[in-house]
PDB file of C-alpha atoms in Angstrom:
ATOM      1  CA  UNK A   1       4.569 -12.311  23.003  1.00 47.00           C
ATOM      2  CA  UNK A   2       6.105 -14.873  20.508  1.00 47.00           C
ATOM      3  CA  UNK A   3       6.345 -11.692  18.037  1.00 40.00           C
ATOM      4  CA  UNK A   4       8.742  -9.928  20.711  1.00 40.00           C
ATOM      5  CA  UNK A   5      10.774 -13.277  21.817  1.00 38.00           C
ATOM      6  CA  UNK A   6      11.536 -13.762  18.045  1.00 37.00           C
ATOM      7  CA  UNK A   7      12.201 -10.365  17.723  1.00 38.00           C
ATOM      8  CA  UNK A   8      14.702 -10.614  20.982  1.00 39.00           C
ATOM      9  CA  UNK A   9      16.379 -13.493  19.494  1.00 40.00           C
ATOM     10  CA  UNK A  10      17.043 -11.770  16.077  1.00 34.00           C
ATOM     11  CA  UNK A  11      19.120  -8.412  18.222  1.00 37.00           C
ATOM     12  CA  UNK A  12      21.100 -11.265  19.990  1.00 37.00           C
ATOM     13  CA  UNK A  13      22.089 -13.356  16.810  1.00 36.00           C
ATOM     14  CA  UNK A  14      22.847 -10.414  14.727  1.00 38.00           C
ATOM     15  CA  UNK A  15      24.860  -9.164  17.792  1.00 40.00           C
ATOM     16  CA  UNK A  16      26.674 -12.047  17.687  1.00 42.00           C
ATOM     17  CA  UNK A  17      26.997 -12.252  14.015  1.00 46.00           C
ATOM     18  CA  UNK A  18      29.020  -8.596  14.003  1.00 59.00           C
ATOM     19  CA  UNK A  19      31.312  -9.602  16.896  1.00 72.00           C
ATOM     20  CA  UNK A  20      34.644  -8.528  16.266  1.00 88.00           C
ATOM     21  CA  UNK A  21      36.952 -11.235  16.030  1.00 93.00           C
ATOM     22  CA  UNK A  22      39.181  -9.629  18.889  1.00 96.00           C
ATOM     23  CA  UNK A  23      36.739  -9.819  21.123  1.00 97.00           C
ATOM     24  CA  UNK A  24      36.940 -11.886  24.316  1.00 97.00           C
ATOM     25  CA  UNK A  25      39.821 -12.271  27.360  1.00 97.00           C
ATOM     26  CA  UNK A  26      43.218 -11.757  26.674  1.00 98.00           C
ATOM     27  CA  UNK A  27      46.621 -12.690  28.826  1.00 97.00           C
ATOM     28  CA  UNK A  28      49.014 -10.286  28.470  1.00 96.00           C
ATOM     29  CA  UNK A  29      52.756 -10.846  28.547  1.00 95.00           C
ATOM     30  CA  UNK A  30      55.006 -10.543  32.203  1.00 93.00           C
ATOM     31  CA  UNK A  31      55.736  -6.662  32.630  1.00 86.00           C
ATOM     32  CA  UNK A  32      58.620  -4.792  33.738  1.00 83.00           C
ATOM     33  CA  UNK A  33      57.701  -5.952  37.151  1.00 85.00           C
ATOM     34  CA  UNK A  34      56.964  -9.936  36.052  1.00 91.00           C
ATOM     35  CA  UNK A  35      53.084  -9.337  36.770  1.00 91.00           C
ATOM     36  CA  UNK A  36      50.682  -9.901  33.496  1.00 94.00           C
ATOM     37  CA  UNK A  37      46.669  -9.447  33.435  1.00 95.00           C
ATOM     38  CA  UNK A  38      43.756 -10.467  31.989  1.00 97.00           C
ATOM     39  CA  UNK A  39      42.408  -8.047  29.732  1.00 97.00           C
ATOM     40  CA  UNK A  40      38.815  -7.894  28.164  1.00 98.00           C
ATOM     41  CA  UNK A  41      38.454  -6.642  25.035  1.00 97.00           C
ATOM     42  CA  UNK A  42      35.219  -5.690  23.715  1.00 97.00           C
ATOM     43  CA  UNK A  43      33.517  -2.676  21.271  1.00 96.00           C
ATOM     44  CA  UNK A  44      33.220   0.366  22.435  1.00 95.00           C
ATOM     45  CA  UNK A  45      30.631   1.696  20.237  1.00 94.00           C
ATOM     46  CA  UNK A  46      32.268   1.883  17.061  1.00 94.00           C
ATOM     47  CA  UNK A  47      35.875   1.493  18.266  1.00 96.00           C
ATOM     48  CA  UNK A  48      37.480  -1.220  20.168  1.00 97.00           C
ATOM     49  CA  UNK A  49      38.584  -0.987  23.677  1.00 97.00           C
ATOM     50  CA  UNK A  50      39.868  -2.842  27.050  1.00 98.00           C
ATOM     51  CA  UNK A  51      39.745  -2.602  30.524  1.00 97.00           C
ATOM     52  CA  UNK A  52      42.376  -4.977  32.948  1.00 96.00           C
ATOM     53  CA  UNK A  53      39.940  -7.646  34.482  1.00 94.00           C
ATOM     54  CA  UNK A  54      42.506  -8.871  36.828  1.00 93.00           C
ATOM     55  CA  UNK A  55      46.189  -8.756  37.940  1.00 93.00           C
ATOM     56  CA  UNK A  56      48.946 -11.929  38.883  1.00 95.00           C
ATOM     57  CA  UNK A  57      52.163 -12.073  39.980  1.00 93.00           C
ATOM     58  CA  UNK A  58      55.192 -13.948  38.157  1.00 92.00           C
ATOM     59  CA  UNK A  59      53.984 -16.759  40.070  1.00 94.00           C
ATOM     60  CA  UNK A  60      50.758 -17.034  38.817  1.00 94.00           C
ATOM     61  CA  UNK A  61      48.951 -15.996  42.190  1.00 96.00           C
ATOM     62  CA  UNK A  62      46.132 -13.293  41.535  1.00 96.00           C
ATOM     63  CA  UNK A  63      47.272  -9.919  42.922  1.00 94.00           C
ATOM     64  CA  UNK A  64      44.800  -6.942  44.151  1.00 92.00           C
ATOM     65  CA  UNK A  65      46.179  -3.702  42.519  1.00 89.00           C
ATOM     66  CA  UNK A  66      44.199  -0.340  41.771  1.00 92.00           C
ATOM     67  CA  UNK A  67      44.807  -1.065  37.848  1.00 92.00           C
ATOM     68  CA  UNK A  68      42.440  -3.647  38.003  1.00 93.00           C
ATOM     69  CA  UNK A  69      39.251  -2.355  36.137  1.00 95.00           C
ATOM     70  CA  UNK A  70      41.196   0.307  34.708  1.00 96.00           C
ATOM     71  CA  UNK A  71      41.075   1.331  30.574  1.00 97.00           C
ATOM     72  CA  UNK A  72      44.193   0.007  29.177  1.00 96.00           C
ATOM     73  CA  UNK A  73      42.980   0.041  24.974  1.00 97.00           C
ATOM     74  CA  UNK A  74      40.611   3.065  23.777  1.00 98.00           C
ATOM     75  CA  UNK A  75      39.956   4.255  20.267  1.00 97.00           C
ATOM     76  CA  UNK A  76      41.480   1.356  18.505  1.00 97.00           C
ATOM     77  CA  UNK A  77      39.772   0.788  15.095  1.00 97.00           C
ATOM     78  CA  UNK A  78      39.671  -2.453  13.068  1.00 96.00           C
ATOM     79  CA  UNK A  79      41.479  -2.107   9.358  1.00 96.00           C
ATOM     80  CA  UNK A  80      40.159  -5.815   8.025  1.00 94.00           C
ATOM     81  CA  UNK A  81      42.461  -8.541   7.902  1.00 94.00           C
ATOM     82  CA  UNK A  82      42.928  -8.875  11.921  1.00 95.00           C
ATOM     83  CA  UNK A  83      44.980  -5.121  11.874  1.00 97.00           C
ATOM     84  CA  UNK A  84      43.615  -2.481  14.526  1.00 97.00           C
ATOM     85  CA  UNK A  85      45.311   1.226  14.763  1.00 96.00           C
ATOM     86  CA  UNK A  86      44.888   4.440  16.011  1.00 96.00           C
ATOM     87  CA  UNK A  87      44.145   3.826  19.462  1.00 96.00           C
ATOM     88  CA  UNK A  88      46.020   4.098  22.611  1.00 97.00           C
ATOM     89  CA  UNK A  89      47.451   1.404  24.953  1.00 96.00           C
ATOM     90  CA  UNK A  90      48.196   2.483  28.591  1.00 94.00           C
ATOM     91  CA  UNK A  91      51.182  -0.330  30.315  1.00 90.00           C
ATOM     92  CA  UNK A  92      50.905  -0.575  33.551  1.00 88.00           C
ATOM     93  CA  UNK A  93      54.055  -1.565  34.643  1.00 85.00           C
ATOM     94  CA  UNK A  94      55.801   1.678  33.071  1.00 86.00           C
ATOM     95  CA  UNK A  95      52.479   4.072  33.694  1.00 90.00           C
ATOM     96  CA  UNK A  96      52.786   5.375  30.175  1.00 90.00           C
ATOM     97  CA  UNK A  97      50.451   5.789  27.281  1.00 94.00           C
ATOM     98  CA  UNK A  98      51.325   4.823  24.123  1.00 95.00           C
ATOM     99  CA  UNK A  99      50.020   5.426  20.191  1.00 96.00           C
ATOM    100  CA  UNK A 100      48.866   1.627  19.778  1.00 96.00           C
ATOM    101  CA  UNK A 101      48.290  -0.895  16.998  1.00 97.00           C
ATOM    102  CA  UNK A 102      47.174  -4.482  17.276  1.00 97.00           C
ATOM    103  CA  UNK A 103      47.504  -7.524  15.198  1.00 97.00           C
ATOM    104  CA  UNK A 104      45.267 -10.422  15.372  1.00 97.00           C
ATOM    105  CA  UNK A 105      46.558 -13.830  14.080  1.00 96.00           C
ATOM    106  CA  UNK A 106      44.326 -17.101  15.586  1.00 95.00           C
ATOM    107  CA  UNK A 107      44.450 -17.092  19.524  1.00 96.00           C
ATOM    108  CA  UNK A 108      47.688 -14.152  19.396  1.00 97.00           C
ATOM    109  CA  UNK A 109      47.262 -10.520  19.333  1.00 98.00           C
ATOM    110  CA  UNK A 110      50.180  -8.581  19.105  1.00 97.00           C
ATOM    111  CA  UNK A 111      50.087  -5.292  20.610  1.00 97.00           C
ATOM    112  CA  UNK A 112      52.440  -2.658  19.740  1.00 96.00           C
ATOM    113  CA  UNK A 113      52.841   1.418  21.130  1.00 94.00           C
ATOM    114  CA  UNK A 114      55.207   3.977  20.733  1.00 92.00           C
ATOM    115  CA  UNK A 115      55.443   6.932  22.624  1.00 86.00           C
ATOM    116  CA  UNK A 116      58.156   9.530  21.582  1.00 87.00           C
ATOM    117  CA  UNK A 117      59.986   7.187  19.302  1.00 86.00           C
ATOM    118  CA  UNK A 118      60.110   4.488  21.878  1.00 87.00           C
ATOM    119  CA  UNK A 119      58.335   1.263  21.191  1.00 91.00           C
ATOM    120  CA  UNK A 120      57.607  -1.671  22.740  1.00 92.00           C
ATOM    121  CA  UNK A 121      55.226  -4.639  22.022  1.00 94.00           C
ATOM    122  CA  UNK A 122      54.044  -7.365  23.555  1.00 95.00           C
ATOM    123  CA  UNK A 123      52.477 -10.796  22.317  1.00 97.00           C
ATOM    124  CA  UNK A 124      48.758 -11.597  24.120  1.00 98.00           C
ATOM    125  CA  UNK A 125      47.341 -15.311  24.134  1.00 98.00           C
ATOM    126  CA  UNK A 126      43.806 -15.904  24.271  1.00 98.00           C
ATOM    127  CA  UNK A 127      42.081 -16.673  27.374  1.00 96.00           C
ATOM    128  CA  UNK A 128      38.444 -17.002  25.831  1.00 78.00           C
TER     129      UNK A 128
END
């Protein structure tokens, strides 16, 4: 029993050891439409990916939409150094899917897509 608790402990510290750094709940910037999210990030096997936890309005007053639980970041691999590309960012506010790449600086993440030669980006804070 002690063998298998130690040996519990060990999968949970080494999971936490190879966290990715980008990892955790981010706030996205106001949309098109003034409403921003929480997003989740987490690994997705060997790829990182996020799903929109939950929706507010300019005023800061949560919102029900059908987006929320919805993919937003798939396929997004880390480089080293806090860069992430080749993924895909779907925005909400426009309903588009855009070739993605994230940059992770402290508590920021900037996250950048281009679809067709358009680009936009956005600057997320860190929720936890």
């Amino acid at each position: 029993m002690k063998l298998m608790t130690l040996a519990a402990g060990l999968v949970l510290a080494a999971s936490a050891a190879f966290a990715d750094p980008v990892e955790g709940v981010w706030k996205t910037q106001p949309g098109d439409d003034g409403n921003y999210g929480l997003v989740t990030i987490s690994t997705c096997g060997s790829e990182i990916c996020g799903v929109l936890g939950q929706g507010y309005d300019a005023g800061g007053k949560k919102i029900s939409s059908p987006n929320i639980g919805k993919r937003m970041i798939w396929g997004m691999k880390a480089q080293g150094g806090g860069a992430y590309k080749g993924g895909k960012i779907w925005a909400p506010d426009r309903d588009k899917t855009y070739n993605s790449k994230m940059t992770l600086n402290g508590n920021q993440l900037k996250v950048e897509g281009c679809v067709l030669g358009i680009c936009r980006g956005q600057t997320w804070t860190r929720v936890k």
